[in-house]
Coordinates of C-alpha atoms in Angstrom, one line a residue:
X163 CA 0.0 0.0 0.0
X164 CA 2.8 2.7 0.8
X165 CA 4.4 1.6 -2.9
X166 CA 1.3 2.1 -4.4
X167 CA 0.5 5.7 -2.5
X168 CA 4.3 6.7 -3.6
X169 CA 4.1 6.1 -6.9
X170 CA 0.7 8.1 -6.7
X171 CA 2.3 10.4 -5.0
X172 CA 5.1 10.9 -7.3
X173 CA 2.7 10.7 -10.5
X174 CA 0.7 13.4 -9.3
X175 CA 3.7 16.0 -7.8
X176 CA 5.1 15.4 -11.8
X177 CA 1.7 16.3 -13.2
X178 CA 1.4 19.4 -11.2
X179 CA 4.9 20.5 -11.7
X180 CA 4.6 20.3 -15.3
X181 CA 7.1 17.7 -16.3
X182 CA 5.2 15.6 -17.8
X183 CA 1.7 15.8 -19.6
X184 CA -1.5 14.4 -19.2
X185 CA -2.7 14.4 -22.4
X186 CA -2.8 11.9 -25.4
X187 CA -1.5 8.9 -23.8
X188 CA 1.3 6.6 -26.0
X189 CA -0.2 3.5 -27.7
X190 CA 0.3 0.4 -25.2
X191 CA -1.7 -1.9 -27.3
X192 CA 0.3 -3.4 -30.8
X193 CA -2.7 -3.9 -32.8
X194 CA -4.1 -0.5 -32.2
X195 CA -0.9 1.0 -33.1
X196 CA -0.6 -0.9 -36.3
X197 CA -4.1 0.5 -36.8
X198 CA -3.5 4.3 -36.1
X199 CA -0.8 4.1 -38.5
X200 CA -2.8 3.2 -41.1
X201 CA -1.6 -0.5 -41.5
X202 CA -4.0 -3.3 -42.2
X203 CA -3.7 -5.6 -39.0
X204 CA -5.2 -9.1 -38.0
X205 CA -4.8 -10.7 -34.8
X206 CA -4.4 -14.8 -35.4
X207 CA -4.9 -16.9 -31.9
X208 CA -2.7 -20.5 -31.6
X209 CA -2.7 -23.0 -29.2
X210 CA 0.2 -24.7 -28.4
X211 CA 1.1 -28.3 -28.2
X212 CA 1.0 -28.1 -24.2
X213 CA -1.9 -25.7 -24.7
X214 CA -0.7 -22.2 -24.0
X215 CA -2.5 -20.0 -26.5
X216 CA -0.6 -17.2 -28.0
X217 CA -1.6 -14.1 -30.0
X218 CA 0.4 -13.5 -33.3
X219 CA -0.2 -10.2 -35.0
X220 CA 0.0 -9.9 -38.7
X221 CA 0.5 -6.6 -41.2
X222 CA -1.0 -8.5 -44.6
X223 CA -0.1 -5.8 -46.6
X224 CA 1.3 -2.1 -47.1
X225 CA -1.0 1.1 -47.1
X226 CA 1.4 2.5 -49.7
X227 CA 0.9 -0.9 -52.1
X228 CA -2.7 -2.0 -51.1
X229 CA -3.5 -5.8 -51.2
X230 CA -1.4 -6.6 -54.1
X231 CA -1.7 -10.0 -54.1
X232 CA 0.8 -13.1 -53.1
X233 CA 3.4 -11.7 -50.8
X234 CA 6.5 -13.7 -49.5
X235 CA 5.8 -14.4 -45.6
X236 CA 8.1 -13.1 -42.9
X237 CA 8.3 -13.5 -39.3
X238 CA 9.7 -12.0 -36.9
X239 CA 10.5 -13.1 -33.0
X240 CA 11.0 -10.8 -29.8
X241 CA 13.0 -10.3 -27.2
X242 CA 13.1 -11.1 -23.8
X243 CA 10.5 -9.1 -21.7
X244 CA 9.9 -8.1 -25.5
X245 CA 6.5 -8.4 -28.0
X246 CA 5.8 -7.7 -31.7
X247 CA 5.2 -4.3 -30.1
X248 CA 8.8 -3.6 -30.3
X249 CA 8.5 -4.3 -34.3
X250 CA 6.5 -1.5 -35.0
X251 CA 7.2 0.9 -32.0
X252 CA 9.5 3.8 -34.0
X253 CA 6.8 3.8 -36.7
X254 CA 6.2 4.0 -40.4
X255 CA 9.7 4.1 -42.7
X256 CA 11.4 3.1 -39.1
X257 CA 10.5 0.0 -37.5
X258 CA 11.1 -3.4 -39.0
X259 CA 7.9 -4.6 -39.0
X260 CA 6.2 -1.7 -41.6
X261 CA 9.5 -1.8 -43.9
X262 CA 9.4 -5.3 -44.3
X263 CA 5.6 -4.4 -45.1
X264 CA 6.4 -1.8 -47.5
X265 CA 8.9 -3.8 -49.2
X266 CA 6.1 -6.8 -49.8
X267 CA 6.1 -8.9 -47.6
X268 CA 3.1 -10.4 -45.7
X269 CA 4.3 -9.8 -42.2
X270 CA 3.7 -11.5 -39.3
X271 CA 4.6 -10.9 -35.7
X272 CA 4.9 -13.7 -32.9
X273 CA 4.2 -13.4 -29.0
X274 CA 6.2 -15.8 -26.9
X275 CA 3.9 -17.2 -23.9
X276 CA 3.8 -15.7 -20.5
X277 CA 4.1 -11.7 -22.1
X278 CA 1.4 -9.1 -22.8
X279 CA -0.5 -11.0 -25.7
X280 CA 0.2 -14.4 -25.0
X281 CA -1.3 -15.1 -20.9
X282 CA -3.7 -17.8 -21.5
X283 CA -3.9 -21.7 -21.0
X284 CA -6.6 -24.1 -22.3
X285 CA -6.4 -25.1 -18.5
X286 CA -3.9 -23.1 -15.9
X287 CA -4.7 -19.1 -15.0
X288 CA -2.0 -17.1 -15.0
X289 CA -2.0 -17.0 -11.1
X290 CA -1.0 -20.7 -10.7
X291 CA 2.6 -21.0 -10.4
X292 CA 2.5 -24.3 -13.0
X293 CA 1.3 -21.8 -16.2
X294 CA 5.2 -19.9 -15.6
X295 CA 7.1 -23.4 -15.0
X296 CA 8.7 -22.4 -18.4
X297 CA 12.3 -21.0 -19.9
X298 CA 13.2 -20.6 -23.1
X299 CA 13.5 -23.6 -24.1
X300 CA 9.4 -24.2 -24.1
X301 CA 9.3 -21.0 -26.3
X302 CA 11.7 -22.8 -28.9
X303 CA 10.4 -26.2 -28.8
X304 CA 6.9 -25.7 -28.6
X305 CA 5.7 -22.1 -29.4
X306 CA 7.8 -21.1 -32.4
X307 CA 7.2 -24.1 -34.1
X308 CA 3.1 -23.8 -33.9
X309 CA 3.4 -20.7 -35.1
X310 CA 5.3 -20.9 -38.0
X311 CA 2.9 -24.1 -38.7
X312 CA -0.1 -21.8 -38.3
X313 CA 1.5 -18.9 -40.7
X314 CA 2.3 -21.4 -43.3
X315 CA -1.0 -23.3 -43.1
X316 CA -2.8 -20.2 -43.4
X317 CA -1.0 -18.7 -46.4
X318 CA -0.6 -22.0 -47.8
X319 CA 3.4 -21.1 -48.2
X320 CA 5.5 -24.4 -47.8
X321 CA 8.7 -21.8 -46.5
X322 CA 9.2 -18.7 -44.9
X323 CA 11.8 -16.0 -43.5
X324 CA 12.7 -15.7 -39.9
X325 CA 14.0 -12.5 -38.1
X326 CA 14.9 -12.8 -34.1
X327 CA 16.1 -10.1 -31.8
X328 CA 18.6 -11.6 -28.9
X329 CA 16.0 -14.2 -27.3
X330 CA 14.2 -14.4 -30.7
X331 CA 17.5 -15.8 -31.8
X332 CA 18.0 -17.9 -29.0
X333 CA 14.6 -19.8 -29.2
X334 CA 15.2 -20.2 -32.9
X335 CA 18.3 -22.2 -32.2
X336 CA 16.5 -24.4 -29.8
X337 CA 14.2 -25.4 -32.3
X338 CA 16.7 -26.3 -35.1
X339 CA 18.7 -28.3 -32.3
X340 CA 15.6 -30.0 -31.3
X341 CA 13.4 -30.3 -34.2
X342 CA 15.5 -29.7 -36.9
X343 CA 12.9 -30.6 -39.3
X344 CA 12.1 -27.2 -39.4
X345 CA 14.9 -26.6 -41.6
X346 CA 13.1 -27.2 -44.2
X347 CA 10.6 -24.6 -43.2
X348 CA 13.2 -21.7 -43.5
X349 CA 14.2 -19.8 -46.7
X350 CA 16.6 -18.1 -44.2
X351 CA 17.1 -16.5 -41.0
X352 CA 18.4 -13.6 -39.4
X353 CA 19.6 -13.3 -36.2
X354 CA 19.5 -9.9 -34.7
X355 CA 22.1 -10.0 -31.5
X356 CA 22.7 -13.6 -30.8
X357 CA 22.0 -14.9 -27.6
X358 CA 23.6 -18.6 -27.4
X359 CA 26.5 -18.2 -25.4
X360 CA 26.7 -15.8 -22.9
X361 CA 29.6 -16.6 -20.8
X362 CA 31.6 -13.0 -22.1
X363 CA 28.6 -10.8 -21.6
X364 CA 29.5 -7.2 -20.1
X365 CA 25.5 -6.4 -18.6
X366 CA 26.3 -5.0 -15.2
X367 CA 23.2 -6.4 -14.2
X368 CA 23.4 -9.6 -15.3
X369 CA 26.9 -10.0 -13.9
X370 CA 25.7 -9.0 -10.8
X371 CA 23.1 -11.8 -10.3
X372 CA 24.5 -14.3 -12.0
X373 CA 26.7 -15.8 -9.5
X374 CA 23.4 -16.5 -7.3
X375 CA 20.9 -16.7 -9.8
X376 CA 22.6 -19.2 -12.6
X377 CA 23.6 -22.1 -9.6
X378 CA 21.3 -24.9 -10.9
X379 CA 17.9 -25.1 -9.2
X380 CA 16.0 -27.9 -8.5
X381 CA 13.7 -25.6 -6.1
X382 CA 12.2 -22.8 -8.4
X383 CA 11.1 -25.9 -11.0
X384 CA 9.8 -28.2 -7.5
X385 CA 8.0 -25.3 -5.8
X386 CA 7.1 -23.5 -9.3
X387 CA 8.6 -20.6 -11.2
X388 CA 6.5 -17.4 -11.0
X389 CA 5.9 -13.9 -13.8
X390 CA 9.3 -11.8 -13.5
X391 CA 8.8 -8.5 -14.1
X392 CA 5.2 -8.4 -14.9
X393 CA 3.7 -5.4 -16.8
X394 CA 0.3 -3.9 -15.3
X395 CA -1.7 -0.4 -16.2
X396 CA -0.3 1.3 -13.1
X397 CA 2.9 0.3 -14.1
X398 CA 2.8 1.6 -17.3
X399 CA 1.2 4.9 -16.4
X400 CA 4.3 5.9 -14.0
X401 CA 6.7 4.5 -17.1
X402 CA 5.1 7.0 -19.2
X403 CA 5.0 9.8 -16.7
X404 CA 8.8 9.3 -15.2
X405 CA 10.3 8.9 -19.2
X406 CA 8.4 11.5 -21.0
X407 CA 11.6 13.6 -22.9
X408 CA 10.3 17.0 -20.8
X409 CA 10.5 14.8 -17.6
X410 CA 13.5 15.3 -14.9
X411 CA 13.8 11.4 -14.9
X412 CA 14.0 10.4 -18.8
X413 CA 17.8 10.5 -18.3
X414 CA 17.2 7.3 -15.6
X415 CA 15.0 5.8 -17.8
X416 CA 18.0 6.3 -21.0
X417 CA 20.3 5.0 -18.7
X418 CA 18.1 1.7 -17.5
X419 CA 18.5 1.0 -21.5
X420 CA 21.9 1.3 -21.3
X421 CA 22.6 -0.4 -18.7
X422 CA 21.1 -3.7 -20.2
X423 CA 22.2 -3.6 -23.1
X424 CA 25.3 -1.2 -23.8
X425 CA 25.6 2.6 -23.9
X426 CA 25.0 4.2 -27.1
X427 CA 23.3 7.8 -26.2
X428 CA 23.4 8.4 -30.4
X429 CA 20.8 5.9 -31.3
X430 CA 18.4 6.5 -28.7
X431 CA 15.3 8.9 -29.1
X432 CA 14.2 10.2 -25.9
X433 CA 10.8 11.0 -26.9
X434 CA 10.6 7.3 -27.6
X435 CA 11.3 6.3 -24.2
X436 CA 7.6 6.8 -23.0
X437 CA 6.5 4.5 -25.9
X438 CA 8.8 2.3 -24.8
X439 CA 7.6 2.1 -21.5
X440 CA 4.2 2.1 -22.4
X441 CA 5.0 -1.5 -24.2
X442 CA 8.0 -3.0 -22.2
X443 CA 9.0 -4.8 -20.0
X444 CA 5.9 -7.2 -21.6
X445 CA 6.3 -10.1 -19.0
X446 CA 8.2 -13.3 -19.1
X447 CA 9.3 -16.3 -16.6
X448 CA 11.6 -16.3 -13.9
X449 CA 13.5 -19.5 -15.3
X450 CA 13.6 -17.2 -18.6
X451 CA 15.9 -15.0 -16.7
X452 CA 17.1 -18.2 -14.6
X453 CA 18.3 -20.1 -18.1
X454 CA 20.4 -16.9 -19.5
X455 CA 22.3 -16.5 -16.1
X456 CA 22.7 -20.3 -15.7
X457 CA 24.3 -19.6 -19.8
X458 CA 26.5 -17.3 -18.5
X459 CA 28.2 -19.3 -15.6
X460 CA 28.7 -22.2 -17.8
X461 CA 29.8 -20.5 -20.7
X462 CA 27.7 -22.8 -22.7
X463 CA 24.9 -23.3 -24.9
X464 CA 22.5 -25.9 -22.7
X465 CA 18.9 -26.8 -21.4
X466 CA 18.1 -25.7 -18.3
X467 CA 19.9 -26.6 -15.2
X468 CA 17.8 -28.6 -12.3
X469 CA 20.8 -29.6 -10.6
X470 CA 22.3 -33.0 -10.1
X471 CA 19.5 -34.4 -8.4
X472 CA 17.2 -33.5 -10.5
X473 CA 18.9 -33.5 -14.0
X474 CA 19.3 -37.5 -14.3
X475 CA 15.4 -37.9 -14.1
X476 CA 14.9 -34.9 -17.0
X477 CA 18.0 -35.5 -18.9
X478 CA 19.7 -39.4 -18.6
X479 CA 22.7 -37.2 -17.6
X480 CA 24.1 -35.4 -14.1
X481 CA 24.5 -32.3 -16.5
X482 CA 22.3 -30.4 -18.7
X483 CA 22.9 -31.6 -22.7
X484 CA 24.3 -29.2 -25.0
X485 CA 22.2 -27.4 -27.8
X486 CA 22.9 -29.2 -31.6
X487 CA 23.9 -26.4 -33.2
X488 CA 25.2 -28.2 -36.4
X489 CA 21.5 -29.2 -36.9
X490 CA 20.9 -25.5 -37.6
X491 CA 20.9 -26.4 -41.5
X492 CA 19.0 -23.7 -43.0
X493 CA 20.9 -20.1 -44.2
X494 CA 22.0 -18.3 -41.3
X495 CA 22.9 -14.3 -41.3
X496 CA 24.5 -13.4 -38.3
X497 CA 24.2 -9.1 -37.6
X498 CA 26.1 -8.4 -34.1
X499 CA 27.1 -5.0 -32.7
X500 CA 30.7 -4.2 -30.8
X501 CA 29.0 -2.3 -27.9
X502 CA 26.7 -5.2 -27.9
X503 CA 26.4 -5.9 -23.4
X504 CA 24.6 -8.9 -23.6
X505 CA 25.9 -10.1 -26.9
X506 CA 29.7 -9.9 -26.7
X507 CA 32.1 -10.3 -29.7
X508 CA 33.4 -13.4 -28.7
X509 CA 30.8 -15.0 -28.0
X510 CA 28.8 -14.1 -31.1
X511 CA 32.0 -15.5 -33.2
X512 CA 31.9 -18.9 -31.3
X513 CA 28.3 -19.3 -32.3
X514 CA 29.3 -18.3 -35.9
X515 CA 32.5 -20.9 -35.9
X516 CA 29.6 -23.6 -34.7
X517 CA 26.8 -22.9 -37.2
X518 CA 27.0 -25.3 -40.2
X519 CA 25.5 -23.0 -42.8
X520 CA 26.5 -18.8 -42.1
X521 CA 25.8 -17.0 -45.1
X522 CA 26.2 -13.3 -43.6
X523 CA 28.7 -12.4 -41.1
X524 CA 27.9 -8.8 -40.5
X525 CA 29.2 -6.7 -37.9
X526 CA 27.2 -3.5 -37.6
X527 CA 29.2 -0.4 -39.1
X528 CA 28.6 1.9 -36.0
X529 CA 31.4 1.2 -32.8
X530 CA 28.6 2.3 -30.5
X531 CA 26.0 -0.4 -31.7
X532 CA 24.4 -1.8 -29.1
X533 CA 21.7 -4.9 -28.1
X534 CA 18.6 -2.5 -28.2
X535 CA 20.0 -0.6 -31.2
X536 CA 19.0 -3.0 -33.1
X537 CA 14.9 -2.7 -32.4
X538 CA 15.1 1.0 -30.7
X539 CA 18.4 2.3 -32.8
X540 CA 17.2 6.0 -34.5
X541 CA 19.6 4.4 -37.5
X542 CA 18.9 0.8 -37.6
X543 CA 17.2 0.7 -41.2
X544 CA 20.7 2.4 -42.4
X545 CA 22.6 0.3 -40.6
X546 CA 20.6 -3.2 -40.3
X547 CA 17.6 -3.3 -41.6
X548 CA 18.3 -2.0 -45.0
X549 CA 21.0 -5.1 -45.2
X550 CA 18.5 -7.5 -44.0
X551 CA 16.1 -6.4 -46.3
X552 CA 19.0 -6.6 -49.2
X553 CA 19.6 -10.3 -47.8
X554 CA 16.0 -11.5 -47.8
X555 CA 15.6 -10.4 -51.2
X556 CA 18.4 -13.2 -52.4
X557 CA 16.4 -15.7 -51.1
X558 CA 12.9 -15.2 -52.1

């Protein structure tokens, strides 16, 4: 209750000092802002095989070419803590999802379960710890492969092209180690800021927890996992109010971005940062976050970490198995930044010397690029998205 009345309290003295504004209030909703940028949208429901039941949204078509008939698919994967918001946040002629769009392709956007648009189960409510005993690993076995069946069932395509941002990337290598079949369901895929191994990343924040939170654990997975960092309408309202650009406190929100994923002060727009917050953090699992520190203590690419108790009865083994790369058949390109925190230079070239098939190896031509550059960056269609564009093209 004192949390709550702070945060009131603090909402209202920025009102009445004039910081911030309480007019028009940012778009949370991805659909709507699809909509009020005059984009045909369609919202497209799947279940899972173990019955979560996500919310995909799709852009059929450009407003500047009009329903022009058979359009190559694309689609694209989030983030941790991420949705298909973050594909169409900086707007027409900026974000990924409307130049894809624009450029003809029949775009579609997925929602990992557990965030904004994907909190249902055909039989678990949210508030039962069992719906959250999930990682990443669930996302790439189960939900990315139902919804690229769905997409492709529903156009009636036999392939399509995948784009992932860091845990977008990540799930997509889980699925090609452990249902590699899906090879054959990729014209090619590109991997913005590839999270695989971790053990070299610079996040201060990860670092930090890490060391406590990465030990394998038998417990969180016995007692149940739980949402980490869940998103509510409160919530969002004091994001919007503390990060508006006129606000004394958008320089703590810039900074929270930084510290995550690299400093790079030149590709962030402050008067996104209230959009930002109107959309993010989106929701995910604790063993999400559990799984990527676990990553970077072992320096390896793995499932999940019970402990050695618990990992014989999961695994056959006293230690978590390693991810099959090499079954990652399909064309890979590969687009990695130098100021990249969570995404380290090293550890992006180890995945590259692993990966059977690299057809791009592309180190982003700005020294400051960092891991939310490549969704948020002011420049990212000059510096990424007009090559993946360029590299999509020679495989339709």
């Amino acid at each position: 209750m004192k949390t709550l009345l702070y945060g009131v309290g603090v909402l209202t003295f920025l009102l009445a000092a004039g910081y911030v504004s309480a007019g028009e209030r940012p778009i949370s909703d991805c659909g709507e802002r699809i909509e009020n940028d005059g984009y045909p949208m369609e919202e497209h429901t799947v279940t899972t095989d173990d019955s979560y039941i996500l919310t995909m949204h799709r852009i059929p078509y450009s407003k500047k070419t009009g329903p022009t008939g058979d359009r190559p698919v694309v689609f694209l994967m989030h983030g941790m803590l991420s949705s298909s918001s973050d594909w169409v946040l900086m707007g027409p002629g900026k974000a990924l999802a409307y130049i894809l769009s624009d450029a003809g392709y029949d775009v579609w956007m997925g929602n990992a379960r557990g965030n904004t648009y994907s909190k249902k189960h055909k039989y678990w409510p949210t508030y039962w710890q069992i719906f959250w005993n999930f990682s990443w690993h669930e996302i790439g076995i189960y939900d990315v492969p139902n919804m690229i069946d769905y997409i492709l069932k529903y156009t009636k395509k036999s392939q399509l092209q995948y784009v992932g941002h860091s845990q977008g990337t990540t799930v997509y290598l889980v699925m090609m180690s452990e249902r590699p079949e899906y090879n054959n369901k990729i014209k090619s895929a590109h991997l913005l800021g590839p999270a695989a191994y971790m053990g070299n990343m610079k996040s201060p924040l990860t670092r930090a927890f890490a060391p406590i939170l990465g030990q394998p654990n038998a417990m969180v997975e016995l007692c149940g996992s739980m949402e980490f960092m869940p998103s509510n309408q409160f919530k969002q309202d004091m994001g919007i109010a503390t990060c508006q650009a006129t606000s004394p406190y958008a320089e703590m929100c810039a900074n929270e971005i930084f510290l995550i994923g690299g400093y790079d002060s030149e590709q962030l727009d402050r008067d996104l940062l209230e959009h930002i917050k109107a959309t993010s953090p989106a929701g995910a699992s604790v063993n999400q976050n559990l799984h990527f520190c676990q990553e970077h203590n072992s320096k390896k690419f793995r499932k999940f970490d019970y402990s050695v108790i618990r990992n014989p009865y999961e695994y056959g083994t006293m230690y978590p198995p390693n991810y099959k790369i090499k079954n990652a058949l399909a064309p890979v390109m590969l687009y990695y930044g130098a100021n990249d925190w969570m995404c380290d230079l090293k550890d992006v070239l180890q995945l590259r010397d692993e990966l059977p098939n690299v057809h791009l190896d592309y180190l982003v031509e700005f020294p400051k690029w960092a891991h939310l550059d490549f969704i948020w960056g002011t420049e990212a269609k000059k510096y990424v998205y007009d090559k993946v564009l360029e590299m999509m093209i020679d495989y339709e």
